[in-house]
Amino acid sequence: MAHVKCLRCRECGNEYPIEPLYVCDFCFGPLEVAYDYDAIAKVISRDRIANGPPTMWRYHDLLPVDAKMALDMGTGFTPLIHAKNLGGKLGLNKLYIKNDSVNPTFSFKDRVVATASAKALEFGFDMLACASTGNLAGSVSAHGAKAGMDTMVFFPSDLERGKILGAGIYGATLVAVEGNYDQVNRLCSELADNHRWAFVNINMRPFYAEGSKTLAYEVAEQLGWRAPDVCVVPGASGSLFTKVWKGLKELTDLGLIDKAETRMHIAQPDGCSPIVRAYNEGTPHVRPVTPDTIAKSLAIGNPADGFYSIKTIEETDGSAVIAPENEIVEGIQLLAETEGIFTETAGGVVISALRKLALSGVIKPDDVTVAYITGNGLKTQEAIEDVIHPVYTSPNYADFMESMAAREKKTQNG
Ligand SMILES: *Cc1c(COP(=O)(O)O)cnc(C)c1O
Ligand SMILES: [Zn+2]
C-alpha cells in the first residue's frame, strides 16, 4: 500500500490518514484518496496490467486497497463492443458500447463496492451498508454475503421489484424507506454518525468512488491504449462521470497513453437533471430538485459530485444532456434492436443523449466515441412492459395463423 499517500480535502487540501473519514473537519469539503504517483510510475506498465487477472483487479496499482484483501467476484474487464449497427443509424463510424451490465450483480456498482468493501474489511467493520437508488443495494448485498459480513441496504420504497429481489436474495436486511433517495441518504448519514457501520457511499465514499476509475482504464486498454475522443456517461451523484475523467488523466500522467483529450458528456433524465440544469444556467452550483423520473437509478436530486461534474465538463469541453422521459424507453429499444444489448433505464438515458449529440453534430462521424451502459434491463422490467406484446395462441396451427393475421391487422391500423 506504499502507493497510497493519504486522504486529501478536495477544497482546502488538508490531509488526513487513510481511515473511514469522508468530510474535512476544517471546511466540510469532501475527501479524496491521494496517491504517490512517482511510486506507481516505477512499477506500472502496460505489460504488468496485461498480465493481471481479467477483472478490475488488473489495475490494483491505481486503487486504494490491498488487492489481497479484496473479494474478487469477477467484476470488470467487461466487453467494449464496436457498435456498427447503432453507429450506422447515428452516423458514427467509431461508436463503442462499454457493456457494464454484465458484472456479477448486473451493474457497474460492483466496481465501487469492490473497493469500498475491501476497505471496510481492512478497517474491521462487521456491517456493510448503503443508501441506494437501486443497483447499489444488490451489489452491497452480494459483496457482504461473499465477505461473511452483515448487510443492511436502504432504498426508496417505490424501487423496481427486480432490484429489491436482486438485493434480498443475498440475505441482506432490506430497508424500504418511504421517501426519495435524498431522504434515504439523510437517514443513512445520521446512522453512519451513530453506528460503526460501513456505508459504502457515505463514510467509505472516498474509497468507493475510486472504483469507478477502472471504467476509464479498461476502455483505454481495450481501445489499444488510447483515450476515447468522446465519452457519454450517465449521471446520478456525478461520481462516475468525474472518475472516468480522473482515470484518463492518471493514465496520461503515468505515460500509459498519449494525452487524453476526451470530451466528457454527462446524461441525465429530464425528471432528475440538476447537473444539466446548472450547466445550462452557467453555474457550477447545483440546485437540488425533487426527482420524478422512470430512471430510478439516476434519481438523485442533490448530487454530491454535481459541482465537480460541471468542472469536468468545462475542463474537457464537454456538455450536459437531458434525455426526455418519453425517449428513455426508446433508447432502451434502440440499443436492444441494433446491438442485442438489453439495458436498464439509465442506459436508455445514455442512448437518448448519444443520439441527440450525434444528430446535432456535436459528435463527429469519426470521433472514437464510448457510450457507458451501466445497468441491466432485466432489473427494470416495469419500464418496458407497455412496449412488449407477445402473440397469444393455442398450440394449434390454424389458431396460430389466425392470431398472426389479427396481429398484422392491428399493426396496420396503428
Ligand atoms: C449509480 C448508477 C449510475 C451513476 O452513479 P453516480 O452516482 O453518478 O456515480 C449510473 N448508472 C447506473 C445504472 C447506476 O446504478
Ligand atoms: Zn477542507
CSV table of C-alpha atoms and ligand atoms in Angstrom, one decimal:
chain,number,residue,atom,x,y,z
A,1,MET,CA,0.0,0.0,0.0
A,2,ALA,CA,3.0,2.2,-0.4
A,3,HIS,CA,1.4,3.8,-3.4
A,4,VAL,CA,-1.4,5.4,-1.3
A,5,LYS,CA,-0.4,8.6,0.5
A,6,CYS,CA,-3.4,9.9,2.4
A,7,LEU,CA,-6.9,11.3,2.2
A,8,ARG,CA,-7.0,14.9,1.0
A,9,CYS,CA,-9.7,17.6,1.1
A,10,ARG,CA,-10.8,18.5,-2.4
A,11,GLU,CA,-11.4,22.1,-1.3
A,12,CYS,CA,-8.7,23.2,1.1
A,13,GLY,CA,-6.1,20.4,0.6
A,14,ASN,CA,-5.9,19.4,4.2
A,15,GLU,CA,-4.6,15.9,4.6
A,16,TYR,CA,-5.9,13.0,6.7
A,17,PRO,CA,-4.7,9.5,7.4
A,18,ILE,CA,-6.3,6.5,5.5
A,19,GLU,CA,-9.3,6.0,7.8
A,20,PRO,CA,-13.0,5.8,7.4
A,21,LEU,CA,-13.3,9.5,7.0
A,22,TYR,CA,-15.1,11.5,4.3
A,23,VAL,CA,-15.5,15.1,5.2
A,24,CYS,CA,-12.9,17.7,6.0
A,25,ASP,CA,-13.0,19.0,9.6
A,26,PHE,CA,-12.0,22.4,8.6
A,27,CYS,CA,-14.1,23.3,5.6
A,28,PHE,CA,-16.6,20.3,5.3
A,29,GLY,CA,-15.3,19.6,1.8
A,30,PRO,CA,-15.2,16.0,0.5
A,31,LEU,CA,-12.1,13.9,1.0
A,32,GLU,CA,-10.4,12.1,-1.9
A,33,VAL,CA,-7.7,9.5,-2.0
A,34,ALA,CA,-4.2,10.9,-2.8
A,35,TYR,CA,-1.6,8.6,-4.4
A,36,ASP,CA,2.2,8.6,-4.7
A,37,TYR,CA,2.3,8.7,-8.5
A,38,ASP,CA,6.1,8.5,-8.6
A,39,ALA,CA,6.0,5.2,-6.7
A,40,ILE,CA,3.2,4.0,-9.0
A,41,ALA,CA,5.1,5.1,-12.2
A,42,LYS,CA,8.1,2.9,-11.1
A,43,VAL,CA,6.1,-0.3,-11.1
A,44,ILE,CA,3.2,0.1,-13.5
A,45,SER,CA,3.4,-0.8,-17.2
A,46,ARG,CA,1.1,-1.9,-20.0
A,47,ASP,CA,2.6,-5.4,-19.7
A,48,ARG,CA,2.2,-5.6,-16.0
A,49,ILE,CA,-1.5,-4.7,-16.4
A,50,ALA,CA,-2.0,-7.1,-19.3
A,51,ASN,CA,-0.6,-10.0,-17.2
A,52,GLY,CA,-3.0,-9.3,-14.4
A,53,PRO,CA,-6.4,-11.0,-13.9
A,54,PRO,CA,-9.2,-10.5,-16.4
A,55,THR,CA,-11.0,-8.3,-13.9
A,56,MET,CA,-10.8,-4.8,-12.5
A,57,TRP,CA,-8.1,-6.0,-10.2
A,58,ARG,CA,-5.6,-5.8,-13.0
A,59,TYR,CA,-5.5,-2.1,-12.1
A,60,HIS,CA,-4.8,-2.6,-8.4
A,61,ASP,CA,-1.7,-0.4,-8.5
A,62,LEU,CA,-4.2,2.5,-9.1
A,63,LEU,CA,-6.7,1.5,-6.4
A,64,PRO,CA,-6.5,2.4,-2.7
A,65,VAL,CA,-6.9,-1.2,-1.4
A,66,ASP,CA,-4.7,-4.1,-0.5
A,67,ALA,CA,-5.6,-6.4,-3.5
A,68,LYS,CA,-5.0,-9.5,-1.3
A,69,MET,CA,-7.9,-8.4,1.0
A,70,ALA,CA,-10.2,-7.7,-2.0
A,71,LEU,CA,-13.1,-10.0,-2.8
A,72,ASP,CA,-12.6,-11.0,-6.4
A,73,MET,CA,-16.2,-11.7,-7.7
A,74,GLY,CA,-15.1,-11.4,-11.3
A,75,THR,CA,-16.0,-7.7,-11.6
A,76,GLY,CA,-14.8,-5.7,-14.5
A,77,PHE,CA,-13.0,-6.2,-17.8
A,78,THR,CA,-16.4,-6.2,-19.4
A,79,PRO,CA,-16.9,-6.1,-23.2
A,80,LEU,CA,-16.2,-3.0,-25.2
A,81,ILE,CA,-18.2,-3.6,-28.4
A,82,HIS,CA,-17.8,-1.8,-31.7
A,83,ALA,CA,-21.4,-0.9,-32.2
A,84,LYS,CA,-21.6,-0.9,-36.0
A,85,ASN,CA,-25.4,-1.2,-36.3
A,86,LEU,CA,-26.2,1.6,-33.8
A,87,GLY,CA,-23.3,3.7,-35.1
A,88,GLY,CA,-24.7,3.2,-38.7
A,89,LYS,CA,-28.1,4.6,-37.6
A,90,LEU,CA,-26.5,7.6,-35.8
A,91,GLY,CA,-23.8,8.3,-38.4
A,92,LEU,CA,-20.9,7.4,-36.1
A,93,ASN,CA,-18.2,5.1,-37.6
A,94,LYS,CA,-16.3,4.5,-34.4
A,95,LEU,CA,-19.0,4.1,-31.8
A,96,TYR,CA,-18.3,1.7,-28.9
A,97,ILE,CA,-20.6,0.4,-26.2
A,98,LYS,CA,-18.9,-0.3,-22.8
A,99,ASN,CA,-21.3,-3.0,-21.6
A,100,ASP,CA,-21.0,-2.9,-17.9
A,101,SER,CA,-24.4,-4.5,-17.4
A,102,VAL,CA,-22.7,-8.0,-17.3
A,103,ASN,CA,-21.0,-7.6,-13.9
A,104,PRO,CA,-21.7,-10.1,-11.1
A,105,THR,CA,-24.8,-8.1,-9.9
A,106,PHE,CA,-25.5,-6.7,-13.4
A,107,SER,CA,-24.4,-3.1,-12.9
A,108,PHE,CA,-21.2,-1.0,-12.7
A,109,LYS,CA,-21.8,-0.6,-9.0
A,110,ASP,CA,-19.8,-3.8,-8.4
A,111,ARG,CA,-16.7,-1.8,-9.2
A,112,VAL,CA,-17.3,0.8,-6.5
A,113,VAL,CA,-18.5,-1.8,-3.9
A,114,ALA,CA,-15.4,-4.0,-4.7
A,115,THR,CA,-13.1,-1.2,-3.5
A,116,ALA,CA,-15.4,0.0,-0.6
A,117,SER,CA,-16.0,-3.5,0.8
A,118,ALA,CA,-12.3,-4.3,0.6
A,119,LYS,CA,-11.6,-1.2,2.6
A,120,ALA,CA,-14.4,-2.0,5.1
A,121,LEU,CA,-12.8,-5.4,5.7
A,122,GLU,CA,-9.4,-3.8,6.2
A,123,PHE,CA,-10.9,-1.3,8.7
A,124,GLY,CA,-12.5,-4.2,10.6
A,125,PHE,CA,-16.2,-3.3,10.1
A,126,ASP,CA,-18.8,-6.1,10.6
A,127,MET,CA,-21.7,-4.3,8.8
A,128,LEU,CA,-21.7,-3.4,5.2
A,129,ALA,CA,-24.5,-0.9,4.3
A,130,CYS,CA,-25.6,1.7,1.7
A,131,ALA,CA,-28.1,4.3,0.7
A,132,SER,CA,-29.2,3.1,-2.7
A,133,THR,CA,-31.0,4.2,-5.8
A,134,GLY,CA,-31.3,0.5,-6.6
A,135,ASN,CA,-28.3,-1.1,-8.1
A,136,LEU,CA,-26.0,-0.4,-5.2
A,137,ALA,CA,-28.3,-2.4,-2.8
A,138,GLY,CA,-27.8,-5.6,-4.9
A,139,SER,CA,-24.1,-5.1,-5.1
A,140,VAL,CA,-23.6,-4.4,-1.4
A,141,SER,CA,-25.7,-7.4,-0.5
A,142,ALA,CA,-23.7,-9.7,-2.7
A,143,HIS,CA,-20.3,-8.5,-1.5
A,144,GLY,CA,-21.5,-8.7,2.1
A,145,ALA,CA,-22.6,-12.3,1.6
A,146,LYS,CA,-19.3,-13.2,0.0
A,147,ALA,CA,-17.3,-11.5,2.8
A,148,GLY,CA,-19.4,-13.0,5.5
A,149,MET,CA,-20.5,-9.6,6.8
A,150,ASP,CA,-23.9,-8.4,7.9
A,151,THR,CA,-25.6,-6.3,5.4
A,152,MET,CA,-28.3,-3.6,5.6
A,153,VAL,CA,-29.4,-1.8,2.5
A,154,PHE,CA,-31.7,1.3,2.4
A,155,PHE,CA,-33.6,2.3,-0.7
A,156,PRO,CA,-36.7,4.3,-1.7
A,157,SER,CA,-39.8,2.1,-1.2
A,158,ASP,CA,-41.0,2.7,-4.8
A,159,LEU,CA,-37.9,0.9,-6.2
A,160,GLU,CA,-38.4,-1.6,-9.0
A,161,ARG,CA,-39.3,-5.2,-8.0
A,162,GLY,CA,-36.2,-6.7,-9.7
A,163,LYS,CA,-33.9,-4.5,-7.7
A,164,ILE,CA,-35.5,-5.3,-4.4
A,165,LEU,CA,-35.5,-9.1,-5.1
A,166,GLY,CA,-32.0,-8.8,-6.6
A,167,ALA,CA,-30.7,-7.5,-3.2
A,168,GLY,CA,-32.8,-9.6,-0.9
A,169,ILE,CA,-31.8,-12.9,-2.3
A,170,TYR,CA,-28.3,-12.5,-0.8
A,171,GLY,CA,-29.7,-12.4,2.7
A,172,ALA,CA,-29.4,-8.7,3.3
A,173,THR,CA,-31.7,-6.8,5.6
A,174,LEU,CA,-33.8,-4.7,3.2
A,175,VAL,CA,-35.0,-1.3,4.4
A,176,ALA,CA,-37.6,0.3,2.2
A,177,VAL,CA,-37.8,3.9,3.2
A,178,GLU,CA,-40.9,5.9,2.4
A,179,GLY,CA,-39.2,8.7,0.7
A,180,ASN,CA,-36.9,9.6,-2.2
A,181,TYR,CA,-33.2,8.8,-2.4
A,182,ASP,CA,-32.1,12.2,-0.9
A,183,GLN,CA,-34.2,11.4,2.2
A,184,VAL,CA,-32.8,7.9,2.3
A,185,ASN,CA,-29.3,9.4,2.2
A,186,ARG,CA,-30.0,11.8,5.0
A,187,LEU,CA,-31.3,9.0,7.2
A,188,CYS,CA,-28.2,6.9,6.4
A,189,SER,CA,-25.8,9.8,7.1
A,190,GLU,CA,-27.3,10.1,10.6
A,191,LEU,CA,-26.9,6.3,11.1
A,192,ALA,CA,-23.3,6.4,9.9
A,193,ASP,CA,-22.6,9.0,12.6
A,194,ASN,CA,-24.0,6.9,15.3
A,195,HIS,CA,-23.1,3.3,14.4
A,196,ARG,CA,-19.9,1.6,13.4
A,197,TRP,CA,-21.4,0.6,10.1
A,198,ALA,CA,-19.6,0.8,6.8
A,199,PHE,CA,-21.9,2.8,4.5
A,200,VAL,CA,-20.1,2.2,1.2
A,201,ASN,CA,-21.3,5.5,-0.3
A,202,ILE,CA,-21.1,7.6,2.9
A,203,ASN,CA,-18.3,7.0,5.3
A,204,MET,CA,-16.5,4.8,2.7
A,205,ARG,CA,-17.2,7.2,-0.1
A,206,PRO,CA,-13.6,8.2,-0.8
A,207,PHE,CA,-12.6,4.6,-1.4
A,208,TYR,CA,-15.9,3.7,-3.1
A,209,ALA,CA,-15.5,6.5,-5.7
A,210,GLU,CA,-12.1,5.3,-6.8
A,211,GLY,CA,-13.6,2.0,-8.1
A,212,SER,CA,-15.2,3.9,-11.0
A,213,LYS,CA,-11.8,4.8,-12.4
A,214,THR,CA,-11.5,1.3,-13.7
A,215,LEU,CA,-14.1,2.1,-16.3
A,216,ALA,CA,-11.7,4.6,-17.8
A,217,TYR,CA,-8.6,2.2,-17.6
A,218,GLU,CA,-10.4,-0.6,-19.2
A,219,VAL,CA,-11.8,1.4,-22.1
A,220,ALA,CA,-8.3,2.9,-22.8
A,221,GLU,CA,-6.7,-0.6,-22.7
A,222,GLN,CA,-9.4,-2.1,-24.9
A,223,LEU,CA,-9.0,0.7,-27.5
A,224,GLY,CA,-5.3,-0.3,-27.7
A,225,TRP,CA,-4.1,2.1,-25.1
A,226,ARG,CA,-5.6,5.4,-26.1
A,227,ALA,CA,-8.3,7.7,-24.7
A,228,PRO,CA,-11.6,8.0,-26.5
A,229,ASP,CA,-12.4,11.3,-28.2
A,230,VAL,CA,-15.9,11.3,-26.6
A,231,CYS,CA,-17.5,9.7,-23.6
A,232,VAL,CA,-21.2,9.7,-22.8
A,233,VAL,CA,-21.7,8.8,-19.2
A,234,PRO,CA,-24.9,8.7,-17.1
A,235,GLY,CA,-25.0,10.9,-14.0
A,236,ALA,CA,-26.7,10.4,-10.6
A,237,SER,CA,-24.4,11.8,-7.9
A,238,GLY,CA,-21.9,12.6,-10.7
A,239,SER,CA,-19.2,10.5,-9.1
A,240,LEU,CA,-18.8,8.0,-12.0
A,241,PHE,CA,-18.6,10.9,-14.5
A,242,THR,CA,-15.8,12.7,-12.7
A,243,LYS,CA,-13.9,9.5,-12.0
A,244,VAL,CA,-13.8,8.3,-15.6
A,245,TRP,CA,-12.1,11.6,-16.4
A,246,LYS,CA,-9.8,11.3,-13.4
A,247,GLY,CA,-8.8,7.8,-14.6
A,248,LEU,CA,-8.0,9.0,-18.1
A,249,LYS,CA,-5.8,11.8,-16.7
A,250,GLU,CA,-4.0,9.4,-14.5
A,251,LEU,CA,-3.1,7.2,-17.5
A,252,THR,CA,-1.9,10.3,-19.3
A,253,ASP,CA,0.3,11.4,-16.3
A,254,LEU,CA,1.7,7.9,-16.0
A,255,GLY,CA,2.7,7.8,-19.7
A,256,LEU,CA,0.5,4.8,-20.4
A,257,ILE,CA,-1.5,6.7,-23.1
A,258,ASP,CA,-1.0,9.9,-25.1
A,259,LYS,CA,-2.6,13.0,-23.7
A,260,ALA,CA,-6.3,12.4,-23.1
A,261,GLU,CA,-8.3,15.0,-25.0
A,262,THR,CA,-11.7,13.4,-24.3
A,263,ARG,CA,-14.8,15.5,-24.4
A,264,MET,CA,-16.9,14.3,-21.5
A,265,HIS,CA,-20.7,14.4,-21.8
A,266,ILE,CA,-23.0,13.7,-18.9
A,267,ALA,CA,-26.5,12.4,-19.5
A,268,GLN,CA,-29.5,12.8,-17.0
A,269,PRO,CA,-33.2,12.1,-17.3
A,270,ASP,CA,-35.5,15.1,-17.7
A,271,GLY,CA,-37.2,14.3,-14.4
A,272,CYS,CA,-34.0,14.5,-12.5
A,273,SER,CA,-31.4,16.7,-14.2
A,274,PRO,CA,-30.0,19.1,-11.6
A,275,ILE,CA,-26.4,18.9,-13.1
A,276,VAL,CA,-27.6,19.6,-16.6
A,277,ARG,CA,-29.8,22.5,-15.4
A,278,ALA,CA,-26.9,24.1,-13.5
A,279,TYR,CA,-24.6,23.7,-16.5
A,280,ASN,CA,-27.2,25.3,-18.8
A,281,GLU,CA,-27.6,28.2,-16.4
A,282,GLY,CA,-23.8,28.7,-16.5
A,283,THR,CA,-23.2,28.0,-12.8
A,284,PRO,CA,-21.2,25.2,-11.1
A,285,HIS,CA,-23.6,25.5,-8.1
A,286,VAL,CA,-26.2,22.8,-8.4
A,287,ARG,CA,-29.7,23.5,-7.1
A,288,PRO,CA,-31.3,20.4,-5.6
A,289,VAL,CA,-34.5,19.1,-7.3
A,290,THR,CA,-37.2,16.6,-6.3
A,291,PRO,CA,-36.8,13.6,-8.7
A,292,ASP,CA,-39.6,12.4,-10.8
A,293,THR,CA,-38.2,10.0,-13.4
A,294,ILE,CA,-38.5,6.5,-14.6
A,295,ALA,CA,-34.7,6.3,-14.5
A,296,LYS,CA,-34.8,5.5,-10.8
A,297,SER,CA,-31.1,4.5,-10.7
A,298,LEU,CA,-30.3,8.2,-11.6
A,299,ALA,CA,-32.8,9.7,-9.2
A,300,ILE,CA,-30.5,11.8,-7.0
A,301,GLY,CA,-31.9,15.3,-6.6
A,302,ASN,CA,-29.0,16.6,-4.6
A,303,PRO,CA,-25.9,15.2,-6.3
A,304,ALA,CA,-22.7,15.1,-4.1
A,305,ASP,CA,-20.4,15.4,-7.1
A,306,GLY,CA,-22.5,17.9,-9.1
A,307,PHE,CA,-20.1,20.8,-8.7
A,308,TYR,CA,-17.1,18.6,-9.7
A,309,SER,CA,-19.1,17.2,-12.7
A,310,ILE,CA,-19.6,20.7,-14.1
A,311,LYS,CA,-15.8,21.4,-13.6
A,312,THR,CA,-15.2,18.2,-15.6
A,313,ILE,CA,-17.4,19.3,-18.4
A,314,GLU,CA,-15.7,22.7,-18.5
A,315,GLU,CA,-12.2,21.2,-18.3
A,316,THR,CA,-12.9,18.8,-21.2
A,317,ASP,CA,-15.0,20.9,-23.5
A,318,GLY,CA,-17.9,18.5,-23.0
A,319,SER,CA,-21.5,19.1,-22.3
A,320,ALA,CA,-24.6,18.1,-20.3
A,321,VAL,CA,-27.6,16.5,-22.0
A,322,ILE,CA,-31.1,15.8,-20.9
A,323,ALA,CA,-33.0,12.7,-22.0
A,324,PRO,CA,-36.7,13.5,-22.3
A,325,GLU,CA,-38.7,11.0,-20.2
A,326,ASN,CA,-40.5,9.6,-23.2
A,327,GLU,CA,-37.2,8.9,-25.0
A,328,ILE,CA,-35.8,6.7,-22.3
A,329,VAL,CA,-37.7,3.5,-23.3
A,330,GLU,CA,-37.0,4.4,-27.0
A,331,GLY,CA,-33.3,4.4,-26.1
A,332,ILE,CA,-33.5,1.0,-24.4
A,333,GLN,CA,-35.3,-0.4,-27.5
A,334,LEU,CA,-32.8,1.2,-29.9
A,335,LEU,CA,-29.8,-0.3,-28.2
A,336,ALA,CA,-31.5,-3.7,-27.9
A,337,GLU,CA,-32.8,-3.8,-31.5
A,338,THR,CA,-29.4,-2.7,-33.0
A,339,GLU,CA,-26.8,-4.3,-30.8
A,340,GLY,CA,-28.6,-7.0,-28.9
A,341,ILE,CA,-27.9,-5.4,-25.5
A,342,PHE,CA,-30.7,-5.0,-23.0
A,343,THR,CA,-30.0,-2.1,-20.7
A,344,GLU,CA,-32.0,-0.6,-17.9
A,345,THR,CA,-33.5,2.9,-17.8
A,346,ALA,CA,-30.1,4.6,-17.1
A,347,GLY,CA,-28.8,3.1,-20.4
A,348,GLY,CA,-31.9,4.4,-22.2
A,349,VAL,CA,-30.9,7.9,-20.9
A,350,VAL,CA,-27.4,7.4,-22.3
A,351,ILE,CA,-28.6,6.3,-25.7
A,352,SER,CA,-31.1,9.1,-26.0
A,353,ALA,CA,-28.3,11.6,-25.1
A,354,LEU,CA,-25.9,9.9,-27.5
A,355,ARG,CA,-28.5,10.2,-30.3
A,356,LYS,CA,-29.0,13.9,-29.6
A,357,LEU,CA,-25.2,14.5,-29.6
A,358,ALA,CA,-24.7,12.6,-32.9
A,359,LEU,CA,-27.7,14.1,-34.8
A,360,SER,CA,-26.8,17.7,-33.7
A,361,GLY,CA,-23.2,17.2,-35.0
A,362,VAL,CA,-21.6,17.7,-31.5
A,363,ILE,CA,-20.1,14.2,-32.0
A,364,LYS,CA,-18.3,13.9,-35.4
A,365,PRO,CA,-18.6,10.8,-37.6
A,366,ASP,CA,-15.0,9.7,-36.9
A,367,ASP,CA,-14.8,10.5,-33.2
A,368,VAL,CA,-13.9,7.5,-31.2
A,369,THR,CA,-17.0,7.5,-29.0
A,370,VAL,CA,-17.7,5.4,-26.0
A,371,ALA,CA,-21.2,5.2,-24.5
A,372,TYR,CA,-21.3,3.7,-21.0
A,373,ILE,CA,-24.0,1.2,-20.4
A,374,THR,CA,-24.1,0.8,-16.7
A,375,GLY,CA,-27.0,-1.5,-15.8
A,376,ASN,CA,-29.0,-4.4,-16.9
A,377,GLY,CA,-32.5,-4.3,-18.4
A,378,LEU,CA,-33.9,-7.3,-16.5
A,379,LYS,CA,-33.9,-5.2,-13.4
A,380,THR,CA,-36.2,-2.5,-14.7
A,381,GLN,CA,-38.9,-4.6,-16.4
A,382,GLU,CA,-41.7,-2.3,-15.3
A,383,ALA,CA,-40.4,0.4,-17.6
A,384,ILE,CA,-40.9,-1.6,-20.8
A,385,GLU,CA,-44.0,-3.6,-20.1
A,386,ASP,CA,-46.1,-1.4,-22.3
A,387,VAL,CA,-44.0,-1.9,-25.4
A,388,ILE,CA,-43.7,-5.7,-25.4
A,389,HIS,CA,-46.6,-7.6,-26.9
A,390,PRO,CA,-46.4,-11.4,-27.4
A,391,VAL,CA,-48.7,-13.2,-29.8
A,392,TYR,CA,-51.1,-15.3,-27.7
A,393,THR,CA,-52.3,-18.6,-29.3
A,394,SER,CA,-53.4,-22.1,-28.5
A,395,PRO,CA,-51.0,-24.8,-29.6
A,396,ASN,CA,-53.0,-25.3,-32.9
A,397,TYR,CA,-51.7,-24.4,-36.4
A,398,ALA,CA,-54.9,-22.7,-37.6
A,399,ASP,CA,-55.2,-20.7,-34.3
A,400,PHE,CA,-51.6,-19.5,-34.7
A,401,MET,CA,-52.2,-18.4,-38.3
A,402,GLU,CA,-55.3,-16.5,-37.2
A,403,SER,CA,-53.5,-14.8,-34.2
A,404,MET,CA,-50.7,-13.7,-36.5
A,405,ALA,CA,-53.2,-12.3,-39.0
A,406,ALA,CA,-55.1,-10.5,-36.3
A,407,ARG,CA,-51.8,-9.0,-35.1
A,408,GLU,CA,-50.8,-7.9,-38.6
A,409,LYS,CA,-54.2,-6.1,-38.9
A,410,LYS,CA,-53.7,-4.4,-35.6
A,411,THR,CA,-50.2,-3.1,-36.5
A,412,GLN,CA,-51.6,-1.8,-39.9
A,413,ASN,CA,-54.3,0.1,-38.1
A,414,GLY,CA,-51.6,1.7,-35.9
B,1,LIG,C1,-25.5,4.5,-9.7
B,1,LIG,C2,-25.7,4.4,-11.1
B,1,LIG,C3,-25.1,5.4,-12.0
B,1,LIG,C4,-24.4,6.7,-11.7
B,1,LIG,O1,-23.9,6.8,-10.5
B,1,LIG,P1,-23.1,8.1,-9.9
B,1,LIG,O2,-23.8,8.4,-8.6
B,1,LIG,O3,-23.4,9.3,-10.9
B,1,LIG,O4,-21.7,7.7,-9.8
B,1,LIG,C5,-25.3,5.2,-13.4
B,1,LIG,N1,-25.9,4.1,-13.9
B,1,LIG,C6,-26.4,3.2,-13.1
B,1,LIG,C7,-27.1,2.0,-13.7
B,1,LIG,C8,-26.3,3.3,-11.7
B,1,LIG,O5,-26.8,2.3,-10.9
B,2,ZN,ZN,-11.1,21.1,3.7
